[in-house]
Amino acid sequence: MNEDVVVKFVEAYLKKKGFKQAELSFRENLQNNNSTSSSSIDFHADPELSKFILSYSEAESGPARYHDGYSKLRSWSYSSLDLYKHELLRVLYPVFIHCFMDLVARGHIQEARKFFNTFREDHEMMHLRDLQRLEGVLSPAHIEEMEFAHSLRHSKVNIKICQYSYDLLLQYLHKTQSTTILGIINEHINFQVSPGQPNSIFDDAEAVILIGSSQDAANQINQKEIHWGLLEDSLEDRLEKAGSFLSDSEKTEGETKEGDMDENKKRAVEGGKQGASSKKSKKDKAANATAKAVRPEASTVSMAPRVKPELSLPVMPAEVEQSILEDLRNRVQLNSVAMPSISLYTFINTHNGLNCSSISHDGSLVAGGFSDSSLKVWDMAKLGQQAGGSVLQGENDTASSEKKLGLDGGRRSYTLFQGHSGPVYSAAFSPTGDFILSSSADTTIRLWSTKLNANLVCYKGHNYPVWDVQFSPLGHYFASSSHDRSARIWSMERIQPLRIMAGHLSDVDCVQWHANCNYIATGSSDKTVRLWDVQSGECVRIFIGHRSMVLSLAVSPDGRYMASGDEDGKIMMWDLSSGRCVTPLMGHTSCVWSLAFSCEGSLLASGSADSTVKLWDVNTSTKAPRTEENKSSGNINRLRLLKTLPTKSTPVYALRFSRRNLLFAAGVLSK
Amino acid sequence: MTIVAKETIEVIAQSIGINNLSPDVALALAPDVEYRMREIMQEAIKCMRHSKRTKLTTDDVDGALNLRNVEPIYGFASGGPLQFKKAIGHRDLFYLDDKDVDFREVIEAPLPKAPLDTALVCHWLAIEGIQPAIPENAPVEVIAAPADGKSYEQKDGPPVEIKLPVKHILSRELQLYFDKITELALSRSDTVLFKQALLSLATDSGLHPLVPYFTYFIADEVSRGLNDYSLLFALMRVVWSLLQNPHIHIEPYLHQLMPSVVTCLVARRVGNRSTDNHWELRDFTANLSAAICKRFGHVYSSLQTRLTRTLLNTILDPRRALTQQYGAIQGLAALGPNVVRLLILPNLRPYLQLLEPETLFETQRNGMKRHEAWRVYGALLCAAGQSIYDRLKIFPPLPSSLPHAVWRTNRKVITTDPNKRKASMELLEHESPHKKTENDGPPAVMSTDSSSSHLQGETLVPAPTSDSDAGPSSSEQTTKDSGSGSRSGRDKSNGQVLKMSTILNQVWKDDLNSGHLLVSLFEQFGENILTFIPSPEMALFL
């Protein structure tokens, strides 16, 4: 190798990086050592440097070396020691991707195709969706244009690897002189070498997800502090007070009263882990016992802290508050033994047009958004009176009875809201059920009044279809997410958004409020879930782990956990404070359209395109790791599927736990 | 190299009027076209997901094009997925089968019915975590209990509760239901309520857990209550209803049910009063057992053979009572004409010889017995007639205008049978009341009347003979019968029996080689007969 060239490169490099001091000293050194036989700089010490040199030296050789280099590396890593194999195999995927893109970038399209098809099988299991996207990249222009490819090219992949595997890899690369591969590895992979034993295979899942932004940034963001606690002076708190008052006034049995007092004290300590109503606990001795067994542990560990609201929150009318309190008092306590009753609302004769559905908090109103731009709202209380018993006579009968209804009255059984000019993709009820928001492909969000049956406001702000809209838990504010890659916060009284959350690398597909209204969570097609601070509009958490588009989100009532469901049927449970996945919940075989936590947070319900509702015990999955944190046993799989409830042929679009813990589900009958 | 071939680009270019597209351009365009297509499909998939669907439709593609500010493709309305057909001769070429539509037809056609409006129905998917077995819910596999327990055992997490397979517990509602039904069957089987109960048994889903209880109940009650006619009938009706129910898997319990059914069919005595119309019960049960064989015959191949063997043994055993033999004959007859031809007809002649003395006043003084014998005779006649009819219905009805004289002898073979049956049924009808009035007095008349009319109705259905076809012998017979007294009529009919049996035997033999028959017919009539034979059969025989 010509030494002058090297020197030139070094100079150029230093200049480019702005290392003026280093550049000067380098020149001095160079002049001093001019006569000596070789430069004292170790090429391999600086990967960046060696890359320059290598890429220079190899510029003229053909595209075949990518193929050869990769296949050699592949066979080498497959035949490596079992203990280190999985770590080395992780390296293959980024190398594969970049070999392919290098080939494309150099214009060797045919070779790139051949290379891609030869080796794609290896990675299909883990990265099918990425491969499908990359498959279409066929010219250098595409790489520049396609955001995903672009971001891959300009970011590094972090791979955790143990010291020995790293040494093995380097040794191999040096020994075989496979400089092409070495170049790629240097350029695109950032090894986090850890001393000691290799990681367990279990970590693999998270290890090699390629994301646009660098993992470092994500880690940095996840360092930020968040206050996940509940709002102070919430209704639940008031219920506590009211509950103690109530139990005092109800002097029925002496002994149970004692128990109650005990309970109340405990609850006071617990501070907001909303328990069952005191009535319930009195009635149900057995449940009480189990509850007691659980509570002490809960009270020591999961005291949900109180936080101040960052937004000025709306004031609830007294009568609404009263009815909610009444509901809370009558709430059934759910756990792995006491499971909820589920009422399924089935849409029939939708002619493939139903895009979304939503259920009000008391389950009495059901809204459906249709692809013909209409929004239809059914009042189930009224429907019950009209249809009477005919509802229970099977599909055929109901179909005919509906027909009869139509003929008889000539009146629809629903309220039709028309105003959108594109498919309605989402609908949401306000907590009191007075308002409905709907979002549509016509880029607008509309606010409707269920009292007046009229459109009140049209919110324009997004530039592309609005995929999802959600009211905040206390109403007044709402959040929307759109194809334009932003999520926005609005208040009902302003037609301009209050905040714009930008940062996702692809469509924001779903949005959900945190229980304390200070945060919103968004799920995106870039396979991440983000948590945003509503007040500042900053991203405070990035949750990486999904392998496909995130379709549904739910935040636990105590505000500590979040569940997200994706296109593959995987549900992930996240700890908001640490930003880590508590446990993945596997079981669904198709898209998870909807998730809902029960009101005390012990159960998670999920509704899916595979026509089932599944109930998950989240108490075990969330509490157990905390008790064993000191044992540092980290990642034991503790999820538990409690129950799978198949519907006849109804993909479940929406789920909602009422305040009394009755679960409502809605879906469309598909044949 | 790419999905889009260079040639495709050229074709498209030509279709929009660019004829001199240089190959280089096509080569460069091809990969880009593929890329754009993938891009659009990616957006379309997003639209599909947000429409909460798992099948991509043309609407989604339109939505994606909209997102990209591209003019959507017109002309595809997605009422449902498009039906692509495979082009013949190509491995992977598909096309949409678009039919030509005549505008006039469309305009003149009456307006199609408006599609049903969207509606919302509500039901319980689960009540406190347990799925109620209602028609709206997916059928629950009741007997698949242990599966859950095992899946938990695999995971070694400490706090996992291992649920052992529980003995399945009947819900309180089901218990009440069972009690109610059994009570109705035992005591009040003639009420309207019982009819409703049977309807419920035949239609309700969610009764599956009760099936073992019902089978046990039926077996138990049949063995105990053989002399309670109404109870037996009620039980058989319950069995019938259970068989009708589409939500019940009754197969595993068939082996418990069948003995009870067969008992009701061929029991020596059913009911202890002479007024009990046990014939009707036997008829009903015969149909029931035939229905079982028809429905589950392919699952349990031995089912029908065992049943027929039992029945045939009953028939061939001369020591069995006539009532039993009647039941057996009805059972076999219900199984279809083929069974009759294979099992009854070969034994017809000796059997009739044995039966003959029973039917005669001289040899059988007991009126009751005689009545039974006539019943058996009627059943036999029915069975044989049906099988012959089935055999010969391939021949079209011969118009009576044709010269009778020419083919009288052979025509007898074809047409006498239905007429005969009709005639002898009439005869029977005449006969039995006479006898009854002689021996039993008024109470029996009603029952026999109803039963014989019932029987007649049954037999007349498959024998739609025109009046003009009435053979000479039968008309003779009827006139004579009605004209003469009971005694002479019986004599005549005895003669008839013998004649009948020979004819039937002959017919049966002829049937075995109906090809033979046809050939002889052909020889006699020449070309004439060919016009009456349907072409497939003709092709077969010629």
Coordinates of C-alpha atoms in Angstrom, one line a residue, chain A residues 109-110 113 132-133 135-138 142 145-146 336 339-352 354-356 366 370 376 378 380 383 391-395 398-399 402-403 412-414 425 464-465 467 483 506-507 509 525 549 551 567 590-591 593 609 613 620 628 638 640-643 645-648 653 662, chain B residues 1-3 27-28 30-36 38-39 42-43 45-55 57 59-60 63 66-69 78-81 113-132 134-140 148 152 155-163 247:
Chain A
I109 CA -28.9 -4.7 -9.1
Q110 CA -28.9 -8.3 -10.5
R113 CA -31.2 -9.6 -6.1
Q132 CA -40.4 -7.4 2.5
R133 CA -39.8 -3.7 2.5
E135 CA -37.0 -6.4 -1.3
G136 CA -38.3 -3.6 -3.4
V137 CA -35.2 -1.5 -3.2
L138 CA -33.8 -1.8 -6.7
H142 CA -34.5 4.1 -3.9
E145 CA -35.6 7.9 -1.1
M146 CA -36.8 5.1 1.1
S336 CA -57.7 -14.6 38.3
M339 CA -63.6 -13.3 36.0
P340 CA -65.7 -10.7 34.3
S341 CA -69.0 -11.1 32.4
I342 CA -68.6 -10.1 28.8
S343 CA -71.3 -8.6 26.7
L344 CA -70.6 -8.9 23.0
Y345 CA -72.2 -6.4 20.6
T346 CA -72.2 -7.9 17.2
F347 CA -72.6 -5.8 14.1
I348 CA -74.5 -7.5 11.3
N349 CA -75.1 -6.6 7.7
T350 CA -72.2 -4.2 7.6
H351 CA -71.3 -5.3 4.0
N352 CA -67.6 -5.1 4.9
L354 CA -67.3 -1.2 9.4
N355 CA -63.9 0.3 10.1
C356 CA -64.0 0.8 13.8
V366 CA -72.1 1.9 20.7
F370 CA -67.9 3.1 8.4
K376 CA -73.6 5.4 13.4
W378 CA -76.7 2.7 18.6
M380 CA -78.4 -0.1 23.4
L383 CA -82.6 -1.1 21.2
V391 CA -82.2 -10.6 20.0
L392 CA -81.7 -13.9 21.6
Q393 CA -82.9 -16.1 18.8
G394 CA -79.9 -16.5 16.7
E395 CA -78.6 -14.7 13.6
T398 CA -82.5 -11.4 14.2
A399 CA -81.8 -10.7 10.6
E402 CA -84.4 -6.4 11.7
K403 CA -86.0 -6.5 8.4
R412 CA -83.5 3.2 11.8
S413 CA -82.4 1.6 15.0
Y414 CA -79.4 4.0 15.1
Y425 CA -61.1 5.2 11.1
Y464 CA -53.1 13.0 6.2
P465 CA -55.7 10.5 7.3
W467 CA -55.9 7.0 12.2
H483 CA -50.4 9.1 8.8
S506 CA -43.7 6.1 10.3
D507 CA -47.4 6.4 10.7
D509 CA -51.3 4.2 14.3
S525 CA -45.7 1.5 12.1
M549 CA -47.0 -2.4 13.4
L551 CA -52.3 -1.5 16.6
E567 CA -50.1 -7.0 14.0
S590 CA -53.7 -12.4 14.3
C591 CA -53.9 -8.6 14.8
W593 CA -57.3 -4.8 17.6
A609 CA -58.9 -10.6 14.5
V613 CA -61.3 -12.4 23.5
T620 CA -48.9 -12.3 38.4
E628 CA -38.0 -10.9 43.0
R638 CA -44.8 -15.0 34.2
R640 CA -50.7 -16.2 32.4
L641 CA -53.5 -16.6 29.9
L642 CA -56.6 -17.0 32.0
K643 CA -59.2 -17.6 29.5
L645 CA -63.3 -16.9 24.7
P646 CA -64.0 -17.6 21.1
T647 CA -66.8 -15.8 19.4
K648 CA -68.7 -17.5 16.6
Y653 CA -62.8 -4.5 17.3
L662 CA -68.5 -5.4 33.2
Chain B
M1 CA -34.8 -10.2 -12.3
T2 CA -37.6 -8.1 -11.1
I3 CA -41.2 -9.0 -10.7
L27 CA -35.0 -1.9 -18.5
A28 CA -34.6 1.1 -16.3
A30 CA -39.0 -2.0 -14.6
P31 CA -37.3 -1.9 -11.2
D32 CA -38.8 1.5 -10.5
V33 CA -42.3 0.3 -11.3
E34 CA -41.8 -2.6 -8.9
Y35 CA -40.6 -0.3 -6.2
R36 CA -43.6 2.1 -6.7
R38 CA -44.5 -2.1 -3.4
E39 CA -44.7 1.3 -1.9
Q42 CA -47.4 -1.0 1.8
E43 CA -49.7 2.0 2.2
I45 CA -51.8 -2.6 3.9
K46 CA -51.9 0.3 6.4
C47 CA -55.3 1.3 5.1
M48 CA -56.4 -2.3 5.4
R49 CA -55.2 -2.6 9.0
H50 CA -57.0 0.6 10.0
S51 CA -60.2 -0.7 8.5
K52 CA -59.6 -3.6 10.8
R53 CA -59.5 -6.1 8.1
T54 CA -57.2 -8.9 7.3
K55 CA -58.0 -9.1 3.6
T57 CA -59.5 -4.9 -1.0
D59 CA -60.7 0.1 -1.6
D60 CA -57.5 -0.1 0.3
G63 CA -57.0 4.7 -0.3
N66 CA -55.2 8.8 -2.4
L67 CA -52.5 9.0 0.2
R68 CA -49.9 9.4 -2.5
N69 CA -52.0 12.0 -4.3
S78 CA -65.2 -4.0 -3.6
G79 CA -68.4 -5.5 -2.4
G80 CA -66.3 -8.5 -1.6
P81 CA -63.0 -10.0 -2.6
K113 CA -84.0 -5.7 -3.0
A114 CA -82.4 -3.1 -0.8
P115 CA -79.6 -4.7 1.3
L116 CA -80.3 -5.2 4.9
D117 CA -79.4 -2.2 7.0
T118 CA -76.6 -2.5 9.5
A119 CA -77.8 -3.6 12.9
L120 CA -76.4 -4.4 16.3
V121 CA -77.2 -7.5 18.3
C122 CA -76.1 -8.1 21.8
H123 CA -75.5 -11.3 23.7
W124 CA -73.4 -12.7 26.6
L125 CA -70.0 -13.9 25.5
A126 CA -69.3 -14.9 29.0
I127 CA -70.9 -14.7 32.4
E128 CA -68.4 -14.5 35.1
G129 CA -65.8 -15.9 32.9
I130 CA -67.9 -18.9 31.7
Q131 CA -69.3 -19.0 28.2
P132 CA -73.0 -19.8 28.2
I134 CA -76.3 -20.2 23.5
P135 CA -76.6 -20.3 19.8
E136 CA -74.8 -17.0 19.5
N137 CA -71.6 -18.4 21.0
A138 CA -69.2 -20.7 19.3
P139 CA -70.0 -24.3 20.2
V140 CA -67.9 -25.2 23.2
D148 CA -55.9 -26.6 29.8
Y152 CA -50.0 -24.9 32.6
K155 CA -44.3 -23.6 32.4
D156 CA -42.3 -23.9 35.5
G157 CA -43.1 -20.5 36.9
P158 CA -43.6 -20.8 40.6
P159 CA -47.0 -19.2 41.2
V160 CA -48.8 -21.1 38.5
E161 CA -52.0 -22.9 39.7
I162 CA -52.3 -26.3 38.2
K163 CA -55.9 -27.0 37.5
H247 CA -75.6 -29.1 18.3

